[in-house]
Coordinates of C-alpha atoms and ligand atoms in Angstrom, one line a residue:
X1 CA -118.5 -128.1 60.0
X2 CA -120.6 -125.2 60.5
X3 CA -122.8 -123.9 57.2
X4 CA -121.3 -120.5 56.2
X5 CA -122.9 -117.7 54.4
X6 CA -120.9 -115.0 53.3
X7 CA -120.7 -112.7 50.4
X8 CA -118.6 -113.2 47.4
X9 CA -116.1 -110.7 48.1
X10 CA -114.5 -113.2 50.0
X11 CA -115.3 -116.4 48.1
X12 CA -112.2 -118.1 47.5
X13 CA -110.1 -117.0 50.4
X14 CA -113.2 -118.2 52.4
X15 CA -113.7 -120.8 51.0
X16 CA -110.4 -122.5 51.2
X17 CA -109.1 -120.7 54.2
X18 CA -111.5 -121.0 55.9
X19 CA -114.6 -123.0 55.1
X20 CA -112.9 -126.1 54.0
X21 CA -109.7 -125.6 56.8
X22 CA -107.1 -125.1 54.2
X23 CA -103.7 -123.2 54.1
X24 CA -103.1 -121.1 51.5
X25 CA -101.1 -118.2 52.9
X26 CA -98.3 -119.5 50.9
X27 CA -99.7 -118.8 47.6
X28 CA -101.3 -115.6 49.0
X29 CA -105.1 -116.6 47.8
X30 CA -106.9 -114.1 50.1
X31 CA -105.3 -115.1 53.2
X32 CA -103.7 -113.1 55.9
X33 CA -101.9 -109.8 54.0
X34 CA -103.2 -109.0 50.5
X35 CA -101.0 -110.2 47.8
X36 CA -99.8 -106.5 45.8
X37 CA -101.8 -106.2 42.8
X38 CA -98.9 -106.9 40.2
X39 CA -98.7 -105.9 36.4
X40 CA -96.9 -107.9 33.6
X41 CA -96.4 -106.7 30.3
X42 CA -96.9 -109.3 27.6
X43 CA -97.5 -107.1 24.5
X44 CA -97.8 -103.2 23.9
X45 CA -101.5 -103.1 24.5
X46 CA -102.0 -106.4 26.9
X47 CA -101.0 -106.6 30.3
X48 CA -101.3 -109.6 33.0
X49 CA -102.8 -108.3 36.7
X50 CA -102.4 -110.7 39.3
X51 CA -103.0 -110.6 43.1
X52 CA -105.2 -112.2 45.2
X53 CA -108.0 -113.6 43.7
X54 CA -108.1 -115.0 39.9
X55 CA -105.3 -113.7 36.8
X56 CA -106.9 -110.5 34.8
X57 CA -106.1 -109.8 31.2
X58 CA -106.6 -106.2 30.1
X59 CA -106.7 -104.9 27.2
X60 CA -106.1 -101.4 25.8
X61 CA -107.4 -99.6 22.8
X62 CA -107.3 -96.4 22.0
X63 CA -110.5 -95.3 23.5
X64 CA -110.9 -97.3 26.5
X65 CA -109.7 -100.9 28.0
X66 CA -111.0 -104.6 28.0
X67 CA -111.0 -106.4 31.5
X68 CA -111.2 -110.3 31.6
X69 CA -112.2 -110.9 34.9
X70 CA -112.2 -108.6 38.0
X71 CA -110.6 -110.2 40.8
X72 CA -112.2 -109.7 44.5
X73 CA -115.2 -107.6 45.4
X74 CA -113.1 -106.1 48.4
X75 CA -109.9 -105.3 45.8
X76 CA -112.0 -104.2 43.1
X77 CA -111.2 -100.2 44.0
X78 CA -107.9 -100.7 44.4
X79 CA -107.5 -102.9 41.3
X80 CA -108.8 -99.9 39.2
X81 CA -106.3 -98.1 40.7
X82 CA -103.8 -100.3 39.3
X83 CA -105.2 -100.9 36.1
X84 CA -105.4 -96.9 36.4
X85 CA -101.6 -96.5 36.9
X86 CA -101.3 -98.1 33.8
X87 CA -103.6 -96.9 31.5
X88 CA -106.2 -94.1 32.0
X89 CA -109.1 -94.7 29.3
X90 CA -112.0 -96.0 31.2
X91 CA -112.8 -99.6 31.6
X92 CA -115.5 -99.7 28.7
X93 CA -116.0 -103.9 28.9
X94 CA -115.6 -105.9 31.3
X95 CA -115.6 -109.9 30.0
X96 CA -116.2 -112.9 33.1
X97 CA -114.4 -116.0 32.2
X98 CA -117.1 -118.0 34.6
X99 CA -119.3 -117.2 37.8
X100 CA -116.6 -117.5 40.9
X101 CA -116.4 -114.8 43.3
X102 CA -112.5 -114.0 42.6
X103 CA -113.1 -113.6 39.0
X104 CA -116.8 -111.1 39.4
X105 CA -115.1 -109.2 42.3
X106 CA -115.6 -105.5 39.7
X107 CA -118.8 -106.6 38.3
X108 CA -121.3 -104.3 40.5
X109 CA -118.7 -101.5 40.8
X110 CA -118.2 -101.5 37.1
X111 CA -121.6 -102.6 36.1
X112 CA -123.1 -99.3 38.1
X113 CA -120.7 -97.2 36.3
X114 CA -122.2 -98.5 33.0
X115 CA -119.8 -100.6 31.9
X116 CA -120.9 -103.6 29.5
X117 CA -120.6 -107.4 31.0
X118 CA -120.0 -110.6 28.9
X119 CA -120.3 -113.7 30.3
X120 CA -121.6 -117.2 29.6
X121 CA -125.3 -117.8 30.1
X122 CA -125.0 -120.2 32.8
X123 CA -122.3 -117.3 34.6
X124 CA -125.1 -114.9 34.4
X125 CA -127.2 -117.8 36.0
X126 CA -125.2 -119.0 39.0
X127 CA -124.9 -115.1 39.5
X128 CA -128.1 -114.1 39.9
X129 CA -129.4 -116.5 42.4
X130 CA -128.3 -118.2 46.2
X131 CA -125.7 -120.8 45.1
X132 CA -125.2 -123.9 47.4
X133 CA -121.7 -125.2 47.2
X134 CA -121.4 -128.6 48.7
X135 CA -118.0 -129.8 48.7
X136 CA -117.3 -126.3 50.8
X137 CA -120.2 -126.9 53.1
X138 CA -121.5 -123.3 51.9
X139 CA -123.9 -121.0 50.0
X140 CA -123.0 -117.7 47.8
X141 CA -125.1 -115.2 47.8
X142 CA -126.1 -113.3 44.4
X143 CA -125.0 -110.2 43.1
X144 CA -126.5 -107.2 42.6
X145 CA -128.4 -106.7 39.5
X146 CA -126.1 -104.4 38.3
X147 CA -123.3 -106.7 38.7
X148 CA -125.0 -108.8 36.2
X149 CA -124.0 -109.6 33.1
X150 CA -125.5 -107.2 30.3
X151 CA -124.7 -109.7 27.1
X152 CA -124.6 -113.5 27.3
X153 CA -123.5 -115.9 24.6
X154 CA -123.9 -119.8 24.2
X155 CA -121.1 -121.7 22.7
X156 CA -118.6 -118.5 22.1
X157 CA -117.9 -115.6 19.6
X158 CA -115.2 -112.9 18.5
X159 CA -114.4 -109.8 19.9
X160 CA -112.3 -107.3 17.9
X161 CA -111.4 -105.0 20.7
X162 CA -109.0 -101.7 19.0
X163 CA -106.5 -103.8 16.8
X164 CA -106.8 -106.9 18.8
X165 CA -109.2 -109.7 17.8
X166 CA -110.3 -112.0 20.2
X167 CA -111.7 -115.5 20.0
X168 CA -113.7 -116.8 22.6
X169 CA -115.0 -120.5 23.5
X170 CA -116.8 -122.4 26.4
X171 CA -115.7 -125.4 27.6
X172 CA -119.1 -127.2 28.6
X173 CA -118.0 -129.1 31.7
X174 CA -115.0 -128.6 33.6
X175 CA -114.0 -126.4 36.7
X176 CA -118.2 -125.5 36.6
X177 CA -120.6 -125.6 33.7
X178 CA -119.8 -121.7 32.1
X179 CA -116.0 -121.9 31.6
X180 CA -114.9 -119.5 29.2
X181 CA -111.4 -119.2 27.4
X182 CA -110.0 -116.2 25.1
X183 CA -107.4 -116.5 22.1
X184 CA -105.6 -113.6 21.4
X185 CA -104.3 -115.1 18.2
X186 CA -102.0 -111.9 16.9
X187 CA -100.5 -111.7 19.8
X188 CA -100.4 -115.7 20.7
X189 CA -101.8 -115.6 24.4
X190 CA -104.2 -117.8 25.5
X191 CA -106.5 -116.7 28.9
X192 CA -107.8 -120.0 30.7
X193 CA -109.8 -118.8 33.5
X194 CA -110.3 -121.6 36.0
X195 CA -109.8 -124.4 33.4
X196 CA -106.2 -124.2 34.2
X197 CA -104.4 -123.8 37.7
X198 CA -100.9 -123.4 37.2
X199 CA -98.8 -126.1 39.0
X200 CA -101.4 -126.5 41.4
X201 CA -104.6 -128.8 41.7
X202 CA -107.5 -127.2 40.4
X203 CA -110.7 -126.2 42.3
X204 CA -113.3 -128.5 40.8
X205 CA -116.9 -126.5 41.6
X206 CA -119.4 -129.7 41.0
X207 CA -122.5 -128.3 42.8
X208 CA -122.0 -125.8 39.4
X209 CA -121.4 -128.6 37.1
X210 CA -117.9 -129.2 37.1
X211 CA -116.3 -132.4 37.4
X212 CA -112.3 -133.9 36.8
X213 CA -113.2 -135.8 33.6
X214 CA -113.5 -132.4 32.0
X215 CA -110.9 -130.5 33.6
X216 CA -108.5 -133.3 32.0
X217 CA -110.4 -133.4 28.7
X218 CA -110.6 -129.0 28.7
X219 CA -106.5 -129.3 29.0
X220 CA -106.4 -131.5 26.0
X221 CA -108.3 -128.7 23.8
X222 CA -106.7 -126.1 25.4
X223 CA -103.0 -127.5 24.4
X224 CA -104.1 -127.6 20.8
X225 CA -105.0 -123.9 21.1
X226 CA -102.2 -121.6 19.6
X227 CA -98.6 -123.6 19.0
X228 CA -95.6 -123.9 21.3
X229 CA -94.8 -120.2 21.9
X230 CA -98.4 -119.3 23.2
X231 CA -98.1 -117.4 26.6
X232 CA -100.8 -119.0 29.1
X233 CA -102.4 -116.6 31.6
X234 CA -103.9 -119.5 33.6
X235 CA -106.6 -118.7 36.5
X236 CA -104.8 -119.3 39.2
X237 CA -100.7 -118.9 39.0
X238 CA -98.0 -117.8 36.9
X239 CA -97.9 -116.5 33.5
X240 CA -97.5 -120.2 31.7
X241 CA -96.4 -122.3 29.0
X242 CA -97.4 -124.9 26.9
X243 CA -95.5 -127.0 28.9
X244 CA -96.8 -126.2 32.3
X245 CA -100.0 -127.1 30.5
X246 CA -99.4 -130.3 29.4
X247 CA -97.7 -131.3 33.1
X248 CA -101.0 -130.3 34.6
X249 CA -103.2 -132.1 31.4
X250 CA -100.7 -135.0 32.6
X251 CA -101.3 -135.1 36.4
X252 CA -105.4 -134.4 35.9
X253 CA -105.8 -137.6 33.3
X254 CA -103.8 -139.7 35.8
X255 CA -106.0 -138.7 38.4
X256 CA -108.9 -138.9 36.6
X257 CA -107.9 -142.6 35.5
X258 CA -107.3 -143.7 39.0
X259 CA -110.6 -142.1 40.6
X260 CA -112.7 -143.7 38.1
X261 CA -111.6 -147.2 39.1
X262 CA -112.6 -146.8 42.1
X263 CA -116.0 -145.1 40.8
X264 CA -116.5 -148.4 38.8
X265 CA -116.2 -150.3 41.8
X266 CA -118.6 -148.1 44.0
X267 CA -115.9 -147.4 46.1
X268 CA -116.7 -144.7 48.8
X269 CA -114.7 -140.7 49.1
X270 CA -113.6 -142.4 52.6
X271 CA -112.0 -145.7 50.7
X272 CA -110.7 -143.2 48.6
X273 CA -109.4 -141.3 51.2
X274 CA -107.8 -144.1 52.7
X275 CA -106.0 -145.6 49.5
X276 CA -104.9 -141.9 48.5
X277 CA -104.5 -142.6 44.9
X278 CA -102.8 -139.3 44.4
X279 CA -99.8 -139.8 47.3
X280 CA -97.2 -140.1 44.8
X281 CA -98.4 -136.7 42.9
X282 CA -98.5 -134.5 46.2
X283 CA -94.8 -133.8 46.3
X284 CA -95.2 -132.0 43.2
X285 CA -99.1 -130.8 43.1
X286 CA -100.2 -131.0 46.6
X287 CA -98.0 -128.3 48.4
X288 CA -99.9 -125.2 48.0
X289 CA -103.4 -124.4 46.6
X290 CA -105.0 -127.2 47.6
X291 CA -103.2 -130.7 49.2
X292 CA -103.7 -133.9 47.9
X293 CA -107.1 -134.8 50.7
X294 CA -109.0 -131.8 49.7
X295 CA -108.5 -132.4 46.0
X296 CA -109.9 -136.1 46.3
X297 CA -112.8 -134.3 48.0
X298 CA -113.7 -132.2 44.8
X299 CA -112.8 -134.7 42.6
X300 CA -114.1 -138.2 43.5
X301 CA -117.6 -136.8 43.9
X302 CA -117.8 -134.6 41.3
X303 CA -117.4 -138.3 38.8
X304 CA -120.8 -139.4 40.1
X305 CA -122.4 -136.0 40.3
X306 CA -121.3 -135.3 36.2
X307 CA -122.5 -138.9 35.7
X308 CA -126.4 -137.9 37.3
X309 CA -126.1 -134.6 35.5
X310 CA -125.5 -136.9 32.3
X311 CA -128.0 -138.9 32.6
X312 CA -130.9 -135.5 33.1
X313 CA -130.2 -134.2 30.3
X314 CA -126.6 -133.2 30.0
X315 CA -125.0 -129.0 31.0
X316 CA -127.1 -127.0 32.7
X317 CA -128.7 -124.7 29.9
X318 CA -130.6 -122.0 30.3
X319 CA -132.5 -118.8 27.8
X320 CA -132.6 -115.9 28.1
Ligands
ZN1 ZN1 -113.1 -120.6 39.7

């Protein structure tokens, strides 16, 4: 396969239409015609916006509005129309649940406008530099410094944004290394960002430090997060449940189980490959996002890749 280089205003849709040969058209992720930018109401003053690339939570105060995540680069105008149409305060933070390209797409269109960005440290480290993606045979290129974030944290904090306070945590290891999710505890809605993919298998970014062992393991913090009514806006999907959760924590520790027997026995991705552990899950996970061949391709390597990052000196860390 050829290397690719392209910008992150196409990341994911690249990378998974294209790149790594993959149909996605049926779940619309930035293939063929643009999925509508949707809104969905889940209190007075928090609203879901969905479309192409990653969910977005926004949240309104009476002065101005909170935006986890931005979706697409090449959306990013027309999402501000939409979050526009329903609110029009200015966009005063904008908060990046981790580094991906269909989560940072308003980061340099906001960021130049002067609007504050949170992210983890290590987001605001993949962001700034080249980032070579192995299992999608490609490299991301950084964003501009104004896309950057403005404010970093380490292991999480509180945001009391107008009446709503917000808890926030990072999960060290799991779809990357700066996976961030948000509590919304009066209003009991829980935002995932790429630690949970809705009914779908998850994209596991190891050249970033993610790996399946935490994926399963971020699932079984995440479902003690709130109680049985929580509303789940995952990253990728439809507004969730608890339940949806659990059936995904389910499918990822199964998976997780069966690729590391064959880790143990230093079996290759090809054996792998061949005895498709994962056949009896792919009538229910492996008919959309990603099918059950390109999963074992994220997921196999990234158990030896977590155990080399282990054994240097754990999560990629950085000051700043
Ligand atoms: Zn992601």
């Amino acid at each position: 396969m050829a290397k690719l280089n392209f910008c992150r205003r196409d990341f994911l849709g690249s990378l998974l239409g294209g790149a790594a040969g993959l149909s996605l058209a049926r779940r619309g992720f930035g293939q063929a015609a643009p999925t509508p930018i949707q809104a969905t109401k889940l209190t007075g003053h928090i609203a879901l916006l969905s479309g192409d690339g990653g969910n977005i939570g926004l949240i309104a105060a009476e002065d101005g509005l909170l935006m986890i995540d931005g979706g697409y680069a090449n959306r990013a105008l027309e999402l501000q129309k939409a979050v526009a149409e329903r609110d029009t305060h200015p966009v005063k933070l904008l908060f990046n649940t981790h580094w991906h390209g269909d989560h940072v797409g308003s980061n340099e269109l906001l960021g130049k406008a002067g609007v504050k960005i949170v992210a983890h440290q290590n987001a605001k480290f993949w962001l700034g530099r080249k980032v070579t993606m192995e299992a999608f045979n490609s490299t991301v290129e950084p964003l501009k410094p104004e896309g950057l974030p403005t404010k970093t944290f380490i292991d999480g904090g509180k945001i009391t944004f107008g009446k709503e306070k917000i808890e926030y945590k990072w999960f060290p290891n799991a779809h990357t290394d700066n996976d961030t999710w948000l509590f919304f505890p009066a209003a009991n809605v829980l935002q995932t960002g790429d630690l949970f993919f809705s009914g779908a298998y998850p994209v596991i970014d190891y050249s970033t430090g993610g790996w399946i062992g935490g994926m399963a393991e971020a699932l079984d913090k995440l479902l003690k997060v709130g109680d049985a009514q929580t509303r789940i806006i995952p990253g990728h999907g439809p507004l969730s449940s608890k339940g949806d959760m659990q059936a995904s924590r389910d499918m990822l520790h199964t998976v997780y189980d069966r690729l590391d027997t064959f880790s143990k026995k230093g079996a290759s991705l090809d054996n792998v490959l061949k005895a498709n552990p994962v056949a009896d899950l792919e009538p229910k996970w492996g008919q959309g996002f990603l099918n059950g061949e390109r999963f074992l391709r994220m997921a196999y390597p990234s158990i030896a890749k977590h155990a080399q990052l282990a054994k240097s000196g754990g999560t990629h860390r950085v000051s700043w």
